Coordinates of N, CA and C and ligand atoms in Angstrom, one line a residue:
X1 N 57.3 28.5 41.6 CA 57.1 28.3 43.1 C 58.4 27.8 43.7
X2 N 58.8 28.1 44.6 CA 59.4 27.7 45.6 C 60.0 26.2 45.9
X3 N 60.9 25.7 46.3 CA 60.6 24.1 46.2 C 61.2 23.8 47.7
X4 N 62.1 25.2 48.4 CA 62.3 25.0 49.7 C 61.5 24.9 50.6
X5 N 61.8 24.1 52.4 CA 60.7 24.1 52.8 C 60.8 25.3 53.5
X6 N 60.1 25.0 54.6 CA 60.5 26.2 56.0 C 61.3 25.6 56.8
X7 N 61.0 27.0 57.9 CA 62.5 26.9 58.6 C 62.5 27.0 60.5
X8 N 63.0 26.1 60.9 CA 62.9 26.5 62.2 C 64.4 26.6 63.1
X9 N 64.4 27.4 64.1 CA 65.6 27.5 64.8 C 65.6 26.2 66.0
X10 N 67.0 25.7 65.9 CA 67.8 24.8 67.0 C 68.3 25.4 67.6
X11 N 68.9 24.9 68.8 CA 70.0 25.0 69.8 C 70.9 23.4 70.0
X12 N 71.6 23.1 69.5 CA 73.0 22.2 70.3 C 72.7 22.7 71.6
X13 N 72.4 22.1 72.8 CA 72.9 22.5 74.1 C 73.9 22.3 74.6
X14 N 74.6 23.2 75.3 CA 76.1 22.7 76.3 C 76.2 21.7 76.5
X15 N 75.6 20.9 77.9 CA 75.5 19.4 77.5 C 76.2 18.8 76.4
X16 N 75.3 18.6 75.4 CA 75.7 17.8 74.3 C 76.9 18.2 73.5
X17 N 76.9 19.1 73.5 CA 78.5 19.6 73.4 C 79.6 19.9 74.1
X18 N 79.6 19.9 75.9 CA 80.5 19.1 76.8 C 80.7 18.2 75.9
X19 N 80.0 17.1 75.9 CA 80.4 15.4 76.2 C 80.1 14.8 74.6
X20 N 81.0 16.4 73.7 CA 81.1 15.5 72.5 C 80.3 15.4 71.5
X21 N 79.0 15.8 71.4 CA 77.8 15.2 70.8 C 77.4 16.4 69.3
X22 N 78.3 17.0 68.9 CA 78.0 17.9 67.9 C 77.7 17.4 66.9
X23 N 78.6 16.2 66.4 CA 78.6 16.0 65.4 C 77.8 14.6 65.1
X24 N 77.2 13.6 66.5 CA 76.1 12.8 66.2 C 75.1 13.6 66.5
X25 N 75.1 14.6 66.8 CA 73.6 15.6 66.5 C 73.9 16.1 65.2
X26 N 74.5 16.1 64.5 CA 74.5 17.1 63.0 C 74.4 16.0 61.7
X27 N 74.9 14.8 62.4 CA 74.3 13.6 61.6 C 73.1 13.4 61.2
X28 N 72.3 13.0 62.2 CA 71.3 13.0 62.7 C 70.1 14.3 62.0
X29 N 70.7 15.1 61.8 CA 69.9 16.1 61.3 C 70.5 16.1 59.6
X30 N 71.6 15.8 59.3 CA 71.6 15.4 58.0 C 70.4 14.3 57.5
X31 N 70.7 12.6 58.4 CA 69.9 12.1 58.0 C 68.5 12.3 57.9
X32 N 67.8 13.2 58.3 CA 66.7 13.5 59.1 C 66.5 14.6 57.1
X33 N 66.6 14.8 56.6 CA 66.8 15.5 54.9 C 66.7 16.8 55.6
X34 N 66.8 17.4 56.7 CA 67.4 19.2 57.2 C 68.3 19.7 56.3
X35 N 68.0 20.6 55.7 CA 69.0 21.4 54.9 C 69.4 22.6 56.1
X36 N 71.0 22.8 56.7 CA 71.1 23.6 57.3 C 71.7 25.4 56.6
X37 N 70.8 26.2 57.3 CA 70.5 27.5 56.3 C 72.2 28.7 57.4
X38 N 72.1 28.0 58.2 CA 72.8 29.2 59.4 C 73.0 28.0 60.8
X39 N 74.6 28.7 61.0 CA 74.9 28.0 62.0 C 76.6 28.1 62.9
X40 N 76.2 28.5 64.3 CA 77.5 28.9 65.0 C 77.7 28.5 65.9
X41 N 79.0 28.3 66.6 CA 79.2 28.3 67.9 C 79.2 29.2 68.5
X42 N 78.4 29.4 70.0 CA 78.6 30.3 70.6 C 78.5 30.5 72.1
X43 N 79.1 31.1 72.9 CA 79.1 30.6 74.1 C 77.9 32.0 74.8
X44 N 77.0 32.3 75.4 CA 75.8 33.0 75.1 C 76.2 33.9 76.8
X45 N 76.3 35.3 76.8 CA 76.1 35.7 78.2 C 74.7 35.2 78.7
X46 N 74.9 36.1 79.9 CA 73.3 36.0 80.4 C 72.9 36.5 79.9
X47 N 72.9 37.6 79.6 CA 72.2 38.6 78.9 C 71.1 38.2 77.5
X48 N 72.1 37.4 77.1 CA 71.4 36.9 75.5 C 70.3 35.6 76.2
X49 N 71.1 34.6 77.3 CA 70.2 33.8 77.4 C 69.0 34.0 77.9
X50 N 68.7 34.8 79.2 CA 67.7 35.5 79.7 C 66.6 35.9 78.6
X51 N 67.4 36.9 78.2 CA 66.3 37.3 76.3 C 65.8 36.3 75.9
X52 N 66.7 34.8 75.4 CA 65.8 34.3 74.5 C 64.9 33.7 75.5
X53 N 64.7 33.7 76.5 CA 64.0 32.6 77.7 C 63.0 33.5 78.2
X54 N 62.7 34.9 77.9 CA 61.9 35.2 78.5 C 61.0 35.2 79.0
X55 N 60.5 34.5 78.1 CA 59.1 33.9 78.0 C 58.3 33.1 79.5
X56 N 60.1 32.8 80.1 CA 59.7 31.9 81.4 C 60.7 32.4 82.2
X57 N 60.6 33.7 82.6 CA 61.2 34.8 83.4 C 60.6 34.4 84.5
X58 N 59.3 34.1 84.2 CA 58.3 34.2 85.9 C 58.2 33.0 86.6
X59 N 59.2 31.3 85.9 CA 58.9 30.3 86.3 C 59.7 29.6 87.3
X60 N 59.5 28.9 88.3 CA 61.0 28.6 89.3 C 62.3 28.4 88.4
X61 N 62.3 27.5 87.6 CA 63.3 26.9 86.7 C 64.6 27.9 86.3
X62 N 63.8 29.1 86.0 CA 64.2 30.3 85.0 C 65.8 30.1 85.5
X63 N 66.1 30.9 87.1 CA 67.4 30.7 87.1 C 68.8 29.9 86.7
X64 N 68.1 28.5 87.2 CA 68.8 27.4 86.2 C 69.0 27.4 85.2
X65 N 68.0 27.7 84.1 CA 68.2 27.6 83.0 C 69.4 28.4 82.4
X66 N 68.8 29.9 82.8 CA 70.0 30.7 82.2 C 71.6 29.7 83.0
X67 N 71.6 29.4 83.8 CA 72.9 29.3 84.4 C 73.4 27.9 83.3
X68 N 72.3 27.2 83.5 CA 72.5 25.8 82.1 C 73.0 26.3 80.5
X69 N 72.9 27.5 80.5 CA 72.7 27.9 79.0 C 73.8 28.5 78.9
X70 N 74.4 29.1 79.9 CA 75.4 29.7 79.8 C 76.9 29.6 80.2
X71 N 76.6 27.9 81.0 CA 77.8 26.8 81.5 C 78.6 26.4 80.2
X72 N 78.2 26.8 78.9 CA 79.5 26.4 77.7 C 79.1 26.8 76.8
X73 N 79.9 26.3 75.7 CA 79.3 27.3 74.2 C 78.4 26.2 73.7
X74 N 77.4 26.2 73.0 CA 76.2 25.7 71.9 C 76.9 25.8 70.4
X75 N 75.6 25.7 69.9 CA 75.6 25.8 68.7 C 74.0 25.9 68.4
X76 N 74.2 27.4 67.5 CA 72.9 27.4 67.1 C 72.5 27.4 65.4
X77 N 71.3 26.6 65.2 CA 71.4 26.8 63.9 C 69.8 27.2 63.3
X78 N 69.8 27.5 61.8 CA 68.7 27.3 61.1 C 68.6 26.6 60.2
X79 N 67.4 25.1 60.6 CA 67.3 24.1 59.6 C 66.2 24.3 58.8
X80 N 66.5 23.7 57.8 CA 64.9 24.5 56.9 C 64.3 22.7 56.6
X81 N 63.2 22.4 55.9 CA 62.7 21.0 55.8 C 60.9 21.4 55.3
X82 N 60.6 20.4 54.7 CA 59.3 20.4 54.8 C 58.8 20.5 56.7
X83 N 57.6 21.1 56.8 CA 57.0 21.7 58.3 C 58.4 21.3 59.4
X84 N 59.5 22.0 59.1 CA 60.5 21.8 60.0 C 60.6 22.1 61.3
X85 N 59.2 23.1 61.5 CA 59.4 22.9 63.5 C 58.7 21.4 64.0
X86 N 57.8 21.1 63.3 CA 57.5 20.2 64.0 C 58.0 18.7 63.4
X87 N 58.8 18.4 62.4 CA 59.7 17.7 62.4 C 61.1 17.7 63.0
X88 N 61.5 18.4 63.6 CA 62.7 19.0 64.9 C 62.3 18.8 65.9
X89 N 60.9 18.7 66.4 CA 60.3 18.7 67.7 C 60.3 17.2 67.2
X90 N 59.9 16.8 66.8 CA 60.0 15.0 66.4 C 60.9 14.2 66.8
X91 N 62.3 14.8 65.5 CA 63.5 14.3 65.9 C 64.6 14.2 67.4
X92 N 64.0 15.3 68.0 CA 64.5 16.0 69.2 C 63.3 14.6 70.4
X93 N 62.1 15.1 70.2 CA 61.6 13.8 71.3 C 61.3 15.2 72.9
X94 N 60.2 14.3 73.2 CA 59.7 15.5 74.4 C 60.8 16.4 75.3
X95 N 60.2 17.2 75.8 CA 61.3 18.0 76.5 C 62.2 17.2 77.9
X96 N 61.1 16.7 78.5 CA 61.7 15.6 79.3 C 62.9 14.7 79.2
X97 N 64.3 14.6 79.3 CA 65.0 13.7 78.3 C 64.5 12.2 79.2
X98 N 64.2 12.3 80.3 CA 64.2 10.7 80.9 C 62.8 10.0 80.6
X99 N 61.9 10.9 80.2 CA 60.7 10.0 79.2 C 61.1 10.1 77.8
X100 N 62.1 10.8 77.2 CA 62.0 10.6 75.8 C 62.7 9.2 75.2
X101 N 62.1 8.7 74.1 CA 62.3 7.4 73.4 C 63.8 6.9 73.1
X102 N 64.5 6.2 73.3 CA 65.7 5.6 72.8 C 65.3 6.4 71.2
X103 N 66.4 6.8 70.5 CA 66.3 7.0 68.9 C 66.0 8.5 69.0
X104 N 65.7 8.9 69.7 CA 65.4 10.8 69.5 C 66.3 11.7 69.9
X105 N 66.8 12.4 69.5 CA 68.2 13.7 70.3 C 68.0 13.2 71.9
X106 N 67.0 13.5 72.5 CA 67.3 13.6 73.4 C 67.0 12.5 74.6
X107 N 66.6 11.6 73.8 CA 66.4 10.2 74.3 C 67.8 9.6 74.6
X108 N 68.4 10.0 74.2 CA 70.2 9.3 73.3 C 70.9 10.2 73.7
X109 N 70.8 11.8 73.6 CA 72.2 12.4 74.5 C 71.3 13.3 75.7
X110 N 70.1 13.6 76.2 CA 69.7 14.4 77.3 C 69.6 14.0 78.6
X111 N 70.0 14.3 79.7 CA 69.8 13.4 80.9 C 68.6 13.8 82.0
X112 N 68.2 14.9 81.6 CA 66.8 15.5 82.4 C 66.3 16.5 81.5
X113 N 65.4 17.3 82.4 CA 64.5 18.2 81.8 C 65.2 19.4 81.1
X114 N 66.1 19.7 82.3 CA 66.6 21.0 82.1 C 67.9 20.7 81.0
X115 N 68.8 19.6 81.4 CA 69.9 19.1 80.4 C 69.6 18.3 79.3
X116 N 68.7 19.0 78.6 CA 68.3 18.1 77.3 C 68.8 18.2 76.1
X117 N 70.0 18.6 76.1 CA 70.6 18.4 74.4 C 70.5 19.4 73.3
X118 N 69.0 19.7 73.4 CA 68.3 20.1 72.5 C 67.5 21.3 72.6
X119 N 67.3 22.6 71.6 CA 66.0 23.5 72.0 C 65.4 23.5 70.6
X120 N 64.3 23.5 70.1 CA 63.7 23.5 69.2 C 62.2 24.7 69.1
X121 N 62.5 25.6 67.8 CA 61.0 26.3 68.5 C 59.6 25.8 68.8
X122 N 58.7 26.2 68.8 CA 57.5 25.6 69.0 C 56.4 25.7 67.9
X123 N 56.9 26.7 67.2 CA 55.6 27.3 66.1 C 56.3 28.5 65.4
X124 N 55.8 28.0 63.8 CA 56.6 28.8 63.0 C 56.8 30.1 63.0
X125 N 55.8 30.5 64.1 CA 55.8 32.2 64.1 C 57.3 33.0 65.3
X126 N 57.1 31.5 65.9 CA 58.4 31.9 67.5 C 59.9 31.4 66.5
X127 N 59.5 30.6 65.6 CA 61.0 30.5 64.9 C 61.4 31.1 64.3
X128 N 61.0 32.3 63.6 CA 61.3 33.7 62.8 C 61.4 34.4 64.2
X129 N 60.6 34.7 65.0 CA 61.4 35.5 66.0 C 62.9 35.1 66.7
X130 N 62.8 33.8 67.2 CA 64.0 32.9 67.3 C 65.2 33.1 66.3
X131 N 65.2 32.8 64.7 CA 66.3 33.0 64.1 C 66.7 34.5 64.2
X132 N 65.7 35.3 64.3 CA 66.2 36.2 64.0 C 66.9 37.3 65.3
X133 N 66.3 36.1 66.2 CA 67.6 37.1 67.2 C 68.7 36.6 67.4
X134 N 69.0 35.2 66.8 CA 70.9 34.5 67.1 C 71.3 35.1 65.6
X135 N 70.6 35.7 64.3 CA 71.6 35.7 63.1 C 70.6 36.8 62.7
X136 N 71.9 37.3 61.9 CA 71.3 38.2 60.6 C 71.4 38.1 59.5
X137 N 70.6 38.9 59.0 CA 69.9 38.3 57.2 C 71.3 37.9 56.3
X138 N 72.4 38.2 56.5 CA 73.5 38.0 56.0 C 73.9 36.2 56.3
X139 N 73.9 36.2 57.7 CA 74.1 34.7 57.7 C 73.4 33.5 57.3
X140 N 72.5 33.9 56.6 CA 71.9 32.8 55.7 C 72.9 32.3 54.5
X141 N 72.0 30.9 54.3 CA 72.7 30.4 53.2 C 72.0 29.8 52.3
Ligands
CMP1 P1 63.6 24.2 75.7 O1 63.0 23.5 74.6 O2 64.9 24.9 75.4 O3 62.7 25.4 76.3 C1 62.6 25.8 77.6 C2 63.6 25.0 78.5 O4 63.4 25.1 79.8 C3 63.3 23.5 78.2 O5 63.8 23.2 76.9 C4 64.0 22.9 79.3 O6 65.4 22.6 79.1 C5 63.9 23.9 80.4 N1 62.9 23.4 81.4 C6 61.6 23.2 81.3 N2 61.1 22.7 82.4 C7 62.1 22.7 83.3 C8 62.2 22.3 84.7 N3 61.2 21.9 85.4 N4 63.4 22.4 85.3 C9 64.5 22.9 84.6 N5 64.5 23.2 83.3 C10 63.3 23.1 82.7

């Protein structure tokens, strides 16, 4: 049997990588026992960002967001862990950064809703769709 966990896709957001924050986020996800499987810098057209956001094509926000996503390069990865989406959603702290907790990604580097640091999937079935649209089967590790 197996002794890896699963796997869920992150986002570094611009944000946090403006002002620096790559590497106390990668900490942070070391200490957290994330084994990282895949991982790039990348600065995302609209095109790509739109795609992965589609989901909220139809919501006011939408425009911003792509325009937030694609104000600098990220970094996206695949962390793998025992139930790792929902220990990423943990570490990371609600979407909101100004209700999230001092001690969580985004409590500590997010400054609002939309500039939050952080993207995490939601359910392990959107995280296999998610990795598999920033990497291919080669970029594992
Ligand atoms: P994320 O986890 O990447 O998934 C969708 C993103 O939309 C979310 O994080 C927020 O950054 C963003 N978002 C959600 N609600 C709003 C909002 N009201 N205004 C701007 N951005 C939002």
């Amino acid at each position: 049997m197996s002794t890896a966990g699963n796997r869920t896709f992150a986002i570094i957001k611009p944000d946090a990588v403006r002002a620096g924050n790559i590497g106390n986020i990668i900490q942070r996800i070391n200490d957290h026992g994330f084994k990282i499987r895949a991982m790039k810098l990348m600065h995302m057209t609209r095109e790509v960002a739109g795609g992965f956001y589609a989901v909220h094509r139809e919501r006011p926000f939408f425009g911003e967001l792509v325009d937030f996503m694609t104000s600098g390069p990220c970094v996206v990865l695949a962390l793998e862990k025992d139930n790792a989406v929902q220990a990423w959603r943990d570490l990371m702290g609600p979407t909101d950064s100004t209700k999230a907790p001092k001690g969580t990604i985004r409590g500590d580097f997010g400054t609002s809703v939309g500039e939050n640091a952080s993207h995490g999937s939601d359910s392990e079935e959107n995280a296999k769709i998610e990795l598999s649209y920033f990497f291919n089967a080669t970029e594992f590790c």
